[in-house]
mmCIF file of N, CA, C and O in Angstrom:
data_model
loop_
_atom_site.group_PDB
_atom_site.id
_atom_site.type_symbol
_atom_site.label_atom_id
_atom_site.label_comp_id
_atom_site.label_asym_id
_atom_site.label_seq_id
_atom_site.Cartn_x
_atom_site.Cartn_y
_atom_site.Cartn_z
ATOM 1 N N UNK A 1 -30.570 30.505 -16.770
ATOM 2 C CA UNK A 1 -29.900 29.546 -17.794
ATOM 3 C C UNK A 1 -28.553 30.061 -17.936
ATOM 4 O O UNK A 1 -28.041 29.158 -18.606
ATOM 5 N N UNK A 2 -28.306 31.359 -18.127
ATOM 6 C CA UNK A 2 -27.092 31.703 -18.119
ATOM 7 C C UNK A 2 -25.842 31.138 -17.550
ATOM 8 O O UNK A 2 -24.742 31.290 -18.205
ATOM 9 N N UNK A 3 -26.025 30.685 -16.767
ATOM 10 C CA UNK A 3 -24.920 29.882 -15.622
ATOM 11 C C UNK A 3 -24.389 28.550 -16.362
ATOM 12 O O UNK A 3 -23.444 28.178 -16.361
ATOM 13 N N UNK A 4 -25.368 28.075 -17.311
ATOM 14 C CA UNK A 4 -24.759 26.877 -17.928
ATOM 15 C C UNK A 4 -23.791 27.201 -19.046
ATOM 16 O O UNK A 4 -23.185 26.293 -19.500
ATOM 17 N N UNK A 5 -23.820 28.410 -19.705
ATOM 18 C CA UNK A 5 -22.852 28.838 -20.542
ATOM 19 C C UNK A 5 -21.806 30.011 -20.196
ATOM 20 O O UNK A 5 -21.199 30.508 -21.054
ATOM 21 N N UNK A 6 -21.658 29.661 -18.931
ATOM 22 C CA UNK A 6 -20.307 30.393 -18.527
ATOM 23 C C UNK A 6 -20.639 31.707 -17.835
ATOM 24 O O UNK A 6 -19.699 32.523 -17.169
ATOM 25 N N UNK A 7 -22.026 32.364 -17.968
ATOM 26 C CA UNK A 7 -22.384 33.434 -17.414
ATOM 27 C C UNK A 7 -22.564 33.264 -15.833
ATOM 28 O O UNK A 7 -22.727 31.974 -15.231
ATOM 29 N N UNK A 8 -22.846 34.442 -15.140
ATOM 30 C CA UNK A 8 -22.783 34.374 -13.859
ATOM 31 C C UNK A 8 -24.632 34.251 -13.808
ATOM 32 O O UNK A 8 -25.012 35.308 -14.402
ATOM 33 N N UNK A 9 -25.055 33.863 -12.822
ATOM 34 C CA UNK A 9 -26.578 33.881 -12.423
ATOM 35 C C UNK A 9 -26.882 35.435 -12.033
ATOM 36 O O UNK A 9 -26.120 35.618 -11.190
ATOM 37 N N UNK A 10 -28.091 35.713 -12.387
ATOM 38 C CA UNK A 10 -28.339 37.231 -11.951
ATOM 39 C C UNK A 10 -29.005 37.058 -10.390
ATOM 40 O O UNK A 10 -29.501 36.179 -9.728
ATOM 41 N N UNK A 11 -28.310 37.812 -9.765
ATOM 42 C CA UNK A 11 -28.747 38.151 -8.148
ATOM 43 C C UNK A 11 -29.948 38.828 -8.043
ATOM 44 O O UNK A 11 -30.174 40.142 -8.567
ATOM 45 N N UNK A 12 -30.401 38.700 -7.106
ATOM 46 C CA UNK A 12 -31.731 39.342 -6.631
ATOM 47 C C UNK A 12 -31.232 40.625 -5.882
ATOM 48 O O UNK A 12 -30.324 40.462 -5.431
ATOM 49 N N UNK A 13 -32.358 41.721 -5.547
ATOM 50 C CA UNK A 13 -31.856 42.735 -5.092
ATOM 51 C C UNK A 13 -31.348 42.687 -3.611
ATOM 52 O O UNK A 13 -30.535 43.141 -3.000
ATOM 53 N N UNK A 14 -31.978 41.332 -2.993
ATOM 54 C CA UNK A 14 -31.798 41.004 -1.337
ATOM 55 C C UNK A 14 -30.388 40.367 -1.190
ATOM 56 O O UNK A 14 -29.644 41.008 -0.446
ATOM 57 N N UNK A 15 -30.002 39.821 -2.216
ATOM 58 C CA UNK A 15 -28.637 39.276 -2.329
ATOM 59 C C UNK A 15 -27.588 40.044 -2.907
ATOM 60 O O UNK A 15 -26.693 40.222 -2.276
ATOM 61 N N UNK A 16 -27.876 41.089 -3.634
ATOM 62 C CA UNK A 16 -26.885 42.335 -3.725
ATOM 63 C C UNK A 16 -26.767 42.995 -2.681
ATOM 64 O O UNK A 16 -25.544 43.539 -2.505
ATOM 65 N N UNK A 17 -27.727 43.504 -1.845
ATOM 66 C CA UNK A 17 -27.719 44.353 -0.750
ATOM 67 C C UNK A 17 -26.772 43.043 0.284
ATOM 68 O O UNK A 17 -25.754 43.777 1.079
ATOM 69 N N UNK A 18 -26.826 41.993 0.713
ATOM 70 C CA UNK A 18 -26.186 41.128 1.369
ATOM 71 C C UNK A 18 -24.673 40.871 0.934
ATOM 72 O O UNK A 18 -24.013 41.052 1.795
ATOM 73 N N UNK A 19 -24.612 41.010 -0.510
ATOM 74 C CA UNK A 19 -23.098 41.135 -0.961
ATOM 75 C C UNK A 19 -22.470 42.395 -0.501
ATOM 76 O O UNK A 19 -21.469 42.289 -0.178
ATOM 77 N N UNK A 20 -23.214 43.392 -0.796
ATOM 78 C CA UNK A 20 -22.583 44.825 -0.473
ATOM 79 C C UNK A 20 -22.250 44.700 0.902
ATOM 80 O O UNK A 20 -21.184 45.564 1.388
ATOM 81 N N UNK A 21 -23.260 44.359 1.911
ATOM 82 C CA UNK A 21 -22.893 44.439 3.327
ATOM 83 C C UNK A 21 -21.760 43.789 3.654
ATOM 84 O O UNK A 21 -20.932 44.262 4.510
ATOM 85 N N UNK A 22 -21.347 42.470 3.201
ATOM 86 C CA UNK A 22 -20.574 41.594 3.425
ATOM 87 C C UNK A 22 -19.078 42.257 3.062
ATOM 88 O O UNK A 22 -18.309 42.156 3.763
ATOM 89 N N UNK A 23 -19.490 42.901 1.880
ATOM 90 C CA UNK A 23 -17.788 43.517 1.341
ATOM 91 C C UNK A 23 -17.599 44.632 2.331
ATOM 92 O O UNK A 23 -16.299 44.778 2.729
ATOM 93 N N UNK A 24 -18.560 45.603 2.556
ATOM 94 C CA UNK A 24 -18.426 46.587 3.721
ATOM 95 C C UNK A 24 -17.594 46.134 5.008
ATOM 96 O O UNK A 24 -16.670 46.609 5.538
ATOM 97 N N UNK A 25 -18.341 44.977 5.454
ATOM 98 C CA UNK A 25 -17.823 44.202 6.734
ATOM 99 C C UNK A 25 -16.416 43.881 6.560
ATOM 100 O O UNK A 25 -15.497 44.200 7.309
ATOM 101 N N UNK A 26 -15.867 43.310 5.364
ATOM 102 C CA UNK A 26 -14.731 42.846 5.101
ATOM 103 C C UNK A 26 -13.511 44.125 5.108
ATOM 104 O O UNK A 26 -12.475 43.939 5.544
ATOM 105 N N UNK A 27 -14.032 45.132 4.246
ATOM 106 C CA UNK A 27 -13.211 46.472 4.196
ATOM 107 C C UNK A 27 -12.903 46.882 5.466
ATOM 108 O O UNK A 27 -11.888 47.174 5.789
ATOM 109 N N UNK A 28 -13.956 47.040 6.256
ATOM 110 C CA UNK A 28 -13.640 47.762 7.654
ATOM 111 C C UNK A 28 -12.811 46.585 8.578
ATOM 112 O O UNK A 28 -12.021 47.339 9.320
ATOM 113 N N UNK A 29 -13.217 45.130 8.707
ATOM 114 C CA UNK A 29 -12.148 44.449 9.052
ATOM 115 C C UNK A 29 -10.883 44.736 8.930
ATOM 116 O O UNK A 29 -9.929 44.990 9.617
ATOM 117 N N UNK A 30 -10.281 44.931 7.489
ATOM 118 C CA UNK A 30 -8.992 44.768 6.633
ATOM 119 C C UNK A 30 -8.394 46.464 7.473
ATOM 120 O O UNK A 30 -7.682 46.474 7.802
ATOM 121 N N UNK A 31 -9.264 46.998 7.373
ATOM 122 C CA UNK A 31 -9.178 48.791 7.851
ATOM 123 C C UNK A 31 -8.594 48.478 9.281
ATOM 124 O O UNK A 31 -7.689 49.393 9.661
ATOM 125 N N UNK A 32 -9.525 48.370 9.795
ATOM 126 C CA UNK A 32 -9.029 48.148 11.461
ATOM 127 C C UNK A 32 -8.257 47.230 12.032
ATOM 128 O O UNK A 32 -7.151 48.046 12.817
ATOM 129 N N UNK A 33 -7.653 46.214 11.191
ATOM 130 C CA UNK A 33 -6.425 45.216 11.318
ATOM 131 C C UNK A 33 -5.435 46.175 10.995
ATOM 132 O O UNK A 33 -4.368 46.366 11.732
ATOM 133 N N UNK A 34 -5.358 46.648 9.959
ATOM 134 C CA UNK A 34 -4.325 47.901 9.377
ATOM 135 C C UNK A 34 -3.907 48.739 10.148
ATOM 136 O O UNK A 34 -2.725 48.886 10.783
ATOM 137 N N UNK A 35 -4.915 49.347 10.749
ATOM 138 C CA UNK A 35 -4.865 50.550 11.730
ATOM 139 C C UNK A 35 -4.081 50.012 13.055
ATOM 140 O O UNK A 35 -3.055 50.547 13.349
ATOM 141 N N UNK A 36 -4.628 48.906 13.571
ATOM 142 C CA UNK A 36 -4.116 48.533 14.753
ATOM 143 C C UNK A 36 -2.621 48.178 14.719
ATOM 144 O O UNK A 36 -1.993 48.176 15.570
ATOM 145 N N UNK A 37 -2.493 47.282 13.593
ATOM 146 C CA UNK A 37 -1.247 46.794 13.464
ATOM 147 C C UNK A 37 -0.237 47.918 13.209
ATOM 148 O O UNK A 37 0.848 47.845 14.023
ATOM 149 N N UNK A 38 -0.228 48.612 12.389
ATOM 150 C CA UNK A 38 0.873 49.828 12.058
ATOM 151 C C UNK A 38 0.710 50.775 13.114
ATOM 152 O O UNK A 38 1.979 51.123 13.478
ATOM 153 N N UNK A 39 -0.331 50.914 13.756
ATOM 154 C CA UNK A 39 -0.242 51.792 15.185
ATOM 155 C C UNK A 39 0.574 51.497 16.198
ATOM 156 O O UNK A 39 1.213 51.847 16.774
ATOM 157 N N UNK A 40 0.425 50.223 16.272
ATOM 158 C CA UNK A 40 1.118 49.381 17.395
ATOM 159 C C UNK A 40 2.704 49.250 17.110
ATOM 160 O O UNK A 40 3.613 49.435 18.147
ATOM 161 N N UNK A 41 3.035 49.105 15.811
ATOM 162 C CA UNK A 41 4.260 48.872 15.445
ATOM 163 C C UNK A 41 4.981 50.062 15.245
ATOM 164 O O UNK A 41 6.263 50.309 15.746
ATOM 165 N N UNK A 42 4.364 51.148 14.913
ATOM 166 C CA UNK A 42 5.024 52.415 14.300
ATOM 167 C C UNK A 42 4.954 53.574 15.515
ATOM 168 O O UNK A 42 5.528 54.684 15.704
ATOM 169 N N UNK A 43 4.200 53.472 16.272
ATOM 170 C CA UNK A 43 3.548 54.822 17.369
ATOM 171 C C UNK A 43 3.634 54.423 18.607
ATOM 172 O O UNK A 43 3.132 53.396 19.214
ATOM 173 N N UNK A 44 4.827 54.918 19.421
ATOM 174 C CA UNK A 44 5.032 54.465 20.639
ATOM 175 C C UNK A 44 3.764 55.109 21.665
ATOM 176 O O UNK A 44 3.104 56.089 21.344
ATOM 177 N N UNK A 45 3.493 54.304 22.636
ATOM 178 C CA UNK A 45 2.425 54.413 23.461
ATOM 179 C C UNK A 45 2.591 55.887 24.554
ATOM 180 O O UNK A 45 1.863 56.303 24.902
ATOM 181 N N UNK A 46 4.056 56.258 24.610
ATOM 182 C CA UNK A 46 4.257 57.187 25.306
ATOM 183 C C UNK A 46 4.289 58.611 24.460
ATOM 184 O O UNK A 46 5.393 59.281 24.508
ATOM 185 N N UNK A 47 3.863 58.866 23.336
ATOM 186 C CA UNK A 47 3.945 59.899 22.466
ATOM 187 C C UNK A 47 3.892 61.196 23.382
ATOM 188 O O UNK A 47 2.873 61.234 24.165
ATOM 189 N N UNK A 48 4.648 62.066 22.944
ATOM 190 C CA UNK A 48 4.151 63.549 23.643
ATOM 191 C C UNK A 48 4.064 64.929 22.676
ATOM 192 O O UNK A 48 3.750 65.809 22.899
ATOM 193 N N UNK A 49 3.663 64.318 21.269
ATOM 194 C CA UNK A 49 3.474 65.456 20.499
ATOM 195 C C UNK A 49 2.055 65.135 20.042
ATOM 196 O O UNK A 49 2.050 63.761 19.498
ATOM 197 N N UNK A 50 1.588 66.305 19.283
ATOM 198 C CA UNK A 50 0.156 65.893 18.611
ATOM 199 C C UNK A 50 0.285 65.315 17.083
ATOM 200 O O UNK A 50 -0.364 64.634 16.898
ATOM 201 N N UNK A 51 1.462 65.839 16.656
ATOM 202 C CA UNK A 51 1.645 65.223 15.210
ATOM 203 C C UNK A 51 2.374 64.275 15.087
ATOM 204 O O UNK A 51 3.455 63.828 15.821
ATOM 205 N N UNK A 52 2.711 63.414 14.093
ATOM 206 C CA UNK A 52 3.680 62.520 13.752
ATOM 207 C C UNK A 52 5.112 62.946 13.534
ATOM 208 O O UNK A 52 5.191 63.959 12.925
ATOM 209 N N UNK A 53 6.076 62.387 14.173
ATOM 210 C CA UNK A 53 7.297 62.893 13.414
ATOM 211 C C UNK A 53 7.833 62.190 12.332
ATOM 212 O O UNK A 53 7.110 61.165 11.851
ATOM 213 N N UNK A 54 8.841 62.564 11.834
ATOM 214 C CA UNK A 54 8.906 62.155 10.337
ATOM 215 C C UNK A 54 9.451 60.524 10.598
ATOM 216 O O UNK A 54 8.824 59.590 9.697
ATOM 217 N N UNK A 55 10.215 60.042 11.612
ATOM 218 C CA UNK A 55 10.258 58.500 11.633
ATOM 219 C C UNK A 55 8.919 57.657 11.515
ATOM 220 O O UNK A 55 8.998 56.750 11.259
ATOM 221 N N UNK A 56 8.050 58.127 12.515
ATOM 222 C CA UNK A 56 6.604 57.639 12.730
ATOM 223 C C UNK A 56 5.848 57.526 11.285
ATOM 224 O O UNK A 56 5.225 56.476 10.848
ATOM 225 N N UNK A 57 5.957 58.747 10.953
ATOM 226 C CA UNK A 57 5.224 58.740 9.417
ATOM 227 C C UNK A 57 5.825 58.035 8.350
ATOM 228 O O UNK A 57 4.934 57.144 7.648
ATOM 229 N N UNK A 58 6.918 57.834 8.323
ATOM 230 C CA UNK A 58 7.844 56.796 7.356
ATOM 231 C C UNK A 58 7.207 55.430 7.738
ATOM 232 O O UNK A 58 7.195 54.452 6.782
ATOM 233 N N UNK A 59 7.722 55.142 8.988
ATOM 234 C CA UNK A 59 7.073 53.605 9.401
ATOM 235 C C UNK A 59 5.860 53.465 9.065
ATOM 236 O O UNK A 59 5.399 52.244 8.480
ATOM 237 N N UNK A 60 4.674 54.119 9.233
ATOM 238 C CA UNK A 60 3.330 54.114 8.765
ATOM 239 C C UNK A 60 3.202 53.898 7.379
ATOM 240 O O UNK A 60 2.451 53.057 6.889
ATOM 241 N N UNK A 61 4.053 54.793 6.361
ATOM 242 C CA UNK A 61 3.975 54.534 4.982
ATOM 243 C C UNK A 61 4.474 53.274 4.751
ATOM 244 O O UNK A 61 3.741 52.620 3.780
ATOM 245 N N UNK A 62 5.385 52.736 5.164
ATOM 246 C CA UNK A 62 6.048 51.663 4.825
ATOM 247 C C UNK A 62 5.196 50.261 5.391
ATOM 248 O O UNK A 62 4.795 48.981 4.785
ATOM 249 N N UNK A 63 4.424 50.350 6.783
ATOM 250 C CA UNK A 63 3.744 49.609 7.410
ATOM 251 C C UNK A 63 2.435 49.270 6.220
ATOM 252 O O UNK A 63 2.021 48.237 5.904
ATOM 253 N N UNK A 64 1.641 50.381 6.120
ATOM 254 C CA UNK A 64 0.602 50.291 5.217
ATOM 255 C C UNK A 64 0.987 49.539 3.693
ATOM 256 O O UNK A 64 0.330 48.823 3.227
ATOM 257 N N UNK A 65 1.940 50.076 3.186
ATOM 258 C CA UNK A 65 2.355 49.562 1.963
ATOM 259 C C UNK A 65 2.384 48.108 1.771
ATOM 260 O O UNK A 65 2.172 47.122 1.297
ATOM 261 N N UNK A 66 3.155 47.583 2.855
ATOM 262 C CA UNK A 66 3.441 46.186 3.424
ATOM 263 C C UNK A 66 2.442 45.377 3.315
ATOM 264 O O UNK A 66 1.995 44.351 2.889
ATOM 265 N N UNK A 67 1.659 45.720 4.143
ATOM 266 C CA UNK A 67 0.178 45.106 4.494
ATOM 267 C C UNK A 67 -0.627 44.911 3.389
ATOM 268 O O UNK A 67 -1.049 44.204 3.170
ATOM 269 N N UNK A 68 -0.818 45.923 2.040
ATOM 270 C CA UNK A 68 -1.469 45.714 1.108
ATOM 271 C C UNK A 68 -0.975 44.833 0.263
ATOM 272 O O UNK A 68 -1.589 43.954 -0.251
ATOM 273 N N UNK A 69 0.390 44.930 0.153
ATOM 274 C CA UNK A 69 1.310 43.931 -0.864
ATOM 275 C C UNK A 69 0.914 42.470 -0.164
ATOM 276 O O UNK A 69 0.698 41.724 -1.227
ATOM 277 N N UNK A 70 1.016 42.434 0.950
ATOM 278 C CA UNK A 70 0.618 40.859 1.246
ATOM 279 C C UNK A 70 -0.559 40.677 1.231
ATOM 280 O O UNK A 70 -0.857 39.587 0.999
ATOM 281 N N UNK A 71 -1.358 41.620 1.529
ATOM 282 C CA UNK A 71 -3.158 41.222 1.301
ATOM 283 C C UNK A 71 -3.323 40.987 -0.050
ATOM 284 O O UNK A 71 -4.000 39.798 -0.234
ATOM 285 N N UNK A 72 -2.688 41.401 -1.082
ATOM 286 C CA UNK A 72 -2.805 41.195 -2.603
ATOM 287 C C UNK A 72 -2.334 39.685 -2.560
ATOM 288 O O UNK A 72 -2.921 39.147 -3.642
ATOM 289 N N UNK A 73 -0.968 39.592 -2.311
ATOM 290 C CA UNK A 73 -0.632 38.197 -2.671
ATOM 291 C C UNK A 73 -1.118 37.174 -1.915
ATOM 292 O O UNK A 73 -1.551 36.078 -2.635
ATOM 293 N N UNK A 74 -1.764 37.058 -0.613
ATOM 294 C CA UNK A 74 -2.886 36.032 -0.196
ATOM 295 C C UNK A 74 -4.115 36.180 -0.750
ATOM 296 O O UNK A 74 -4.267 34.701 -1.057
ATOM 297 N N UNK A 75 -4.486 37.215 -1.227
ATOM 298 C CA UNK A 75 -5.828 37.340 -2.219
ATOM 299 C C UNK A 75 -5.568 36.281 -3.441
ATOM 300 O O UNK A 75 -6.441 35.454 -3.803
ATOM 301 N N UNK A 76 -4.505 36.894 -4.198
ATOM 302 C CA UNK A 76 -4.253 36.006 -5.432
ATOM 303 C C UNK A 76 -4.046 34.448 -5.312
ATOM 304 O O UNK A 76 -4.796 33.543 -5.983
ATOM 305 N N UNK A 77 -3.245 34.184 -4.165
ATOM 306 C CA UNK A 77 -2.853 32.647 -3.784
ATOM 307 C C UNK A 77 -4.400 32.107 -3.489
ATOM 308 O O UNK A 77 -4.565 30.967 -4.085
ATOM 309 N N UNK A 78 -5.170 32.626 -2.967
ATOM 310 C CA UNK A 78 -6.419 31.846 -2.371
ATOM 311 C C UNK A 78 -7.345 31.891 -3.542
ATOM 312 O O UNK A 78 -7.808 30.903 -3.716
ATOM 313 N N UNK A 79 -7.427 32.976 -4.424
ATOM 314 C CA UNK A 79 -8.091 32.693 -5.713
ATOM 315 C C UNK A 79 -7.573 31.860 -6.667
ATOM 316 O O UNK A 79 -8.301 30.894 -7.483
ATOM 317 N N UNK A 80 -6.292 31.473 -6.521
ATOM 318 C CA UNK A 80 -5.518 30.638 -7.618
ATOM 319 C C UNK A 80 -6.056 29.219 -7.074
ATOM 320 O O UNK A 80 -6.314 28.346 -8.004
ATOM 321 N N UNK A 81 -6.031 28.945 -6.018
ATOM 322 C CA UNK A 81 -6.274 27.722 -5.238
ATOM 323 C C UNK A 81 -7.761 27.344 -5.402
ATOM 324 O O UNK A 81 -7.964 26.383 -5.768
ATOM 325 N N UNK A 82 -8.476 28.489 -5.307
ATOM 326 C CA UNK A 82 -9.921 28.010 -5.307
ATOM 327 C C UNK A 82 -10.187 27.660 -6.812
ATOM 328 O O UNK A 82 -11.225 26.814 -7.065
ATOM 329 N N UNK A 83 -9.671 28.402 -7.818
ATOM 330 C CA UNK A 83 -9.816 28.140 -9.468
ATOM 331 C C UNK A 83 -9.430 26.634 -9.376
ATOM 332 O O UNK A 83 -10.058 25.933 -10.510
ATOM 333 N N UNK A 84 -8.043 26.430 -8.990
ATOM 334 C CA UNK A 84 -7.617 24.959 -9.134
ATOM 335 C C UNK A 84 -8.634 23.962 -8.671
ATOM 336 O O UNK A 84 -8.836 23.057 -9.063
ATOM 337 N N UNK A 85 -9.242 23.976 -7.470
ATOM 338 C CA UNK A 85 -10.313 23.368 -6.735
ATOM 339 C C UNK A 85 -11.470 23.139 -7.740
ATOM 340 O O UNK A 85 -11.995 22.081 -7.982
ATOM 341 N N UNK A 86 -11.841 24.312 -8.289
ATOM 342 C CA UNK A 86 -13.233 24.474 -9.091
ATOM 343 C C UNK A 86 -12.785 23.583 -10.573
ATOM 344 O O UNK A 86 -13.490 22.647 -10.905
ATOM 345 N N UNK A 87 -11.615 23.560 -10.662
ATOM 346 C CA UNK A 87 -11.059 22.900 -12.180
ATOM 347 C C UNK A 87 -11.031 21.423 -11.899
ATOM 348 O O UNK A 87 -11.571 20.672 -12.895
ATOM 349 N N UNK A 88 -10.659 21.278 -11.013
ATOM 350 C CA UNK A 88 -10.406 19.498 -10.400
ATOM 351 C C UNK A 88 -11.691 19.075 -10.281
ATOM 352 O O UNK A 88 -12.272 18.030 -10.598
ATOM 353 N N UNK A 89 -12.832 19.527 -9.384
ATOM 354 C CA UNK A 89 -14.063 19.162 -9.189
ATOM 355 C C UNK A 89 -14.857 19.107 -10.282
ATOM 356 O O UNK A 89 -15.671 18.211 -10.698
ATOM 357 N N UNK A 90 -14.461 20.042 -11.394
ATOM 358 C CA UNK A 90 -15.515 20.298 -12.612
ATOM 359 C C UNK A 90 -15.133 18.913 -13.518
ATOM 360 O O UNK A 90 -15.795 18.543 -14.329
ATOM 361 N N UNK A 91 -14.040 18.381 -13.345
ATOM 362 C CA UNK A 91 -13.522 17.247 -14.334
ATOM 363 C C UNK A 91 -13.893 15.829 -13.696
ATOM 364 O O UNK A 91 -13.734 14.748 -14.551
ATOM 365 N N UNK A 92 -14.546 15.805 -12.446
ATOM 366 C CA UNK A 92 -14.684 14.368 -11.855
ATOM 367 C C UNK A 92 -15.952 13.796 -12.749
ATOM 368 O O UNK A 92 -16.787 14.275 -12.982
ATOM 369 N N UNK A 93 -15.746 12.626 -13.304
ATOM 370 C CA UNK A 93 -16.313 11.985 -13.880
ATOM 371 C C UNK A 93 -16.525 11.893 -15.424
ATOM 372 O O UNK A 93 -17.270 11.199 -15.916
ATOM 373 N N UNK A 94 -15.432 12.821 -15.701
ATOM 374 C CA UNK A 94 -15.339 12.942 -17.278
ATOM 375 C C UNK A 94 -13.972 12.513 -17.487
ATOM 376 O O UNK A 94 -13.479 12.740 -18.938
ATOM 377 N N UNK A 95 -13.303 11.720 -17.013
ATOM 378 C CA UNK A 95 -12.159 11.001 -17.362
ATOM 379 C C UNK A 95 -10.927 12.047 -17.309
ATOM 380 O O UNK A 95 -9.945 11.875 -18.095
ATOM 381 N N UNK A 96 -10.971 13.034 -16.703
ATOM 382 C CA UNK A 96 -10.049 13.979 -16.680
ATOM 383 C C UNK A 96 -9.302 13.980 -15.320
ATOM 384 O O UNK A 96 -9.292 13.756 -14.457
#
């Protein structure tokens, strides 16, 4: 009943595990996309050294920073849109 008064309903342990597994999958997917995108952009396929040179290192730093910045902006926008839709659908039938 707590969900009627603004609280979140309690999740069962199976639901908690499923939510944790989903979160791990999402983080793994994001990491893989980040790694592939930035490596493709910053590290040439014909590298000759075992270590990154300064240019590659700077490129990777900037790429990762931009990736997270864009990811945060997209997440915020999606959350705001979801909250707006919930606000609209919550007012249906109440003259709002």
